[in-house]
C-alpha positions as a printed NumPy array, in Angstrom:
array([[144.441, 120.866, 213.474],
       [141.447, 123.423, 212.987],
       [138.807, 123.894, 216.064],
       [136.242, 125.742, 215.508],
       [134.092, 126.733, 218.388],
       [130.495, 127.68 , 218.174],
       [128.921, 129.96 , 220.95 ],
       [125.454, 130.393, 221.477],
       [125.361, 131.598, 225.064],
       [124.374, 134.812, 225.868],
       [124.653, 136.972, 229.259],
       [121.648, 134.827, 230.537],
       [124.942, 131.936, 230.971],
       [127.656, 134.261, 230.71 ],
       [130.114, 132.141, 233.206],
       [129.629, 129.41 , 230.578],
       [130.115, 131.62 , 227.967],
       [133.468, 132.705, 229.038],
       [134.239, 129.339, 229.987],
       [133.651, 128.379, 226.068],
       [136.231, 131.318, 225.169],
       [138.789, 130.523, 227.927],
       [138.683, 127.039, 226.06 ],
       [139.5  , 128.854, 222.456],
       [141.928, 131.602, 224.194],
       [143.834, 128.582, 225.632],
       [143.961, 126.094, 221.874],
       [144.593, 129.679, 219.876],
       [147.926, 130.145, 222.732],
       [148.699, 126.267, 222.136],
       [149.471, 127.32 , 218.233],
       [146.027, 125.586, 217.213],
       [143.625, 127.289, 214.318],
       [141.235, 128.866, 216.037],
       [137.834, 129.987, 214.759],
       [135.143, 131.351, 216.842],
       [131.491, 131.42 , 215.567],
       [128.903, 133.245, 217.401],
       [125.262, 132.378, 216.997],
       [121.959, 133.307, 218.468],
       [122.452, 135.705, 221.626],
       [125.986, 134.839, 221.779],
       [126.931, 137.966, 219.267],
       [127.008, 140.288, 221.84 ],
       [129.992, 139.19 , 222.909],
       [131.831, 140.535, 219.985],
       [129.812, 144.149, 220.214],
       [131.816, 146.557, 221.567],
       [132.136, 146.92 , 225.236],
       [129.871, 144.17 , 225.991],
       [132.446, 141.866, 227.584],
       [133.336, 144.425, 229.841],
       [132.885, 143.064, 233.767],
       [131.721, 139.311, 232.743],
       [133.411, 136.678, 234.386],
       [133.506, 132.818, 234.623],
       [132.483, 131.491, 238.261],
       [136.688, 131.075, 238.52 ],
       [137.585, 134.389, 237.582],
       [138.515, 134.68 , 234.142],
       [137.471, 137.485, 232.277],
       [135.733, 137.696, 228.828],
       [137.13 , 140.947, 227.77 ],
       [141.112, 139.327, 228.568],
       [139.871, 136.098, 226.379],
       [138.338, 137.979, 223.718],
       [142.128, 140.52 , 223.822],
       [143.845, 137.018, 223.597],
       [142.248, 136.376, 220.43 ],
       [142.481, 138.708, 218.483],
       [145.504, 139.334, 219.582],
       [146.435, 135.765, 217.957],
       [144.363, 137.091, 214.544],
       [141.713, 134.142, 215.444],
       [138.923, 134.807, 212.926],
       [135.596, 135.917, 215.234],
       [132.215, 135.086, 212.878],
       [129.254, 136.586, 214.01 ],
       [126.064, 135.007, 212.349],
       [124.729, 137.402, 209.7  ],
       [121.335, 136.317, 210.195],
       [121.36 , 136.609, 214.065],
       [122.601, 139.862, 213.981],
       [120.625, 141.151, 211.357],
       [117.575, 140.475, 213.894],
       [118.991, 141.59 , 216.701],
       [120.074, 145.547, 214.451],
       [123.715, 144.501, 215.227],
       [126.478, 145.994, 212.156],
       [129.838, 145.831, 211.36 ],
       [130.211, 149.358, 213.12 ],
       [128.795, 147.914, 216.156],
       [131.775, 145.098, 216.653],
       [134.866, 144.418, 217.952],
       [138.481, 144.332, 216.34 ],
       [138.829, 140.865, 214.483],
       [134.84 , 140.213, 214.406],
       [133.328, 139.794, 210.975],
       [129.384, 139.482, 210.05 ],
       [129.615, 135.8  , 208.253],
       [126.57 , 134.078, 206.782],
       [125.67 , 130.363, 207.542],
       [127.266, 128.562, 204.862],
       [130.709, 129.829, 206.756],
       [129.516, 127.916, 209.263],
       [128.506, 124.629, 207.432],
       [131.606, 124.27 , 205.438],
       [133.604, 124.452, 208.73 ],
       [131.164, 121.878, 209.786],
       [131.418, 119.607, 206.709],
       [135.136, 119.734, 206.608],
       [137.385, 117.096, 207.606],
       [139.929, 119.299, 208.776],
       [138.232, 120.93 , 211.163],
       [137.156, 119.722, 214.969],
       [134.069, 121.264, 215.709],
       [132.878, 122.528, 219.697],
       [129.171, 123.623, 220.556],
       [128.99 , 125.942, 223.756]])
């Protein structure tokens, strides 16, 4: 089974948004494909340093989630057009993160194989 997991939380929710990684830490240790897509204000979770000190309200920690990852080679997209706006490049992220365009996205989306999860 493929999950993909779309984030669009930023730091304005970021106990949610490190609930929504816990989640895809925990199906990438299960042996599940994992692939995390980052939209809107969400892609500053895969700039460098930025998940340094965020926490869910139980304690986890974004920076350990994000480490399980790509530790497990779990694909991280960042959308191409929301960093674009927001003067983020490749330079800018971290190990396992990749600048993707939309159409990544939709064919995840569209395809059958996949289980798609909106944070």
């Amino acid at each position: 089974m493929k999950l993909c997991f779309v984030v669009s939380i930023g730091f304005e929710r970021s106990g949610s948004a490190t609930r929504a990684m816990q989640f895809a830490s925990l199906a990438a240790e299960q042996g599940h494909h994992v692939e995390v897509f980052l939209i809107d204000d969400a892609i500053h979770w895969a700039q460098i340093g930025m998940a340094e000190g965020i926490r869910s309200s139980t304690g986890e920690h974004m920076k350990d989630l994000l480490d399980t990852l790509i530790a497990r080679k779990t694909p991280i997209h960042v959308c191409k057009a929301c960093a674009d706006k927001r003067l983020v490049s490749p330079d800018d992220l971290i190990e396992g993160a990749v600048i993707s365009p939309a159409p990544v996205l939709v064919k995840m989306m569209g395809d059958p194989d996949y289980k798609v999860f909106t944070f």
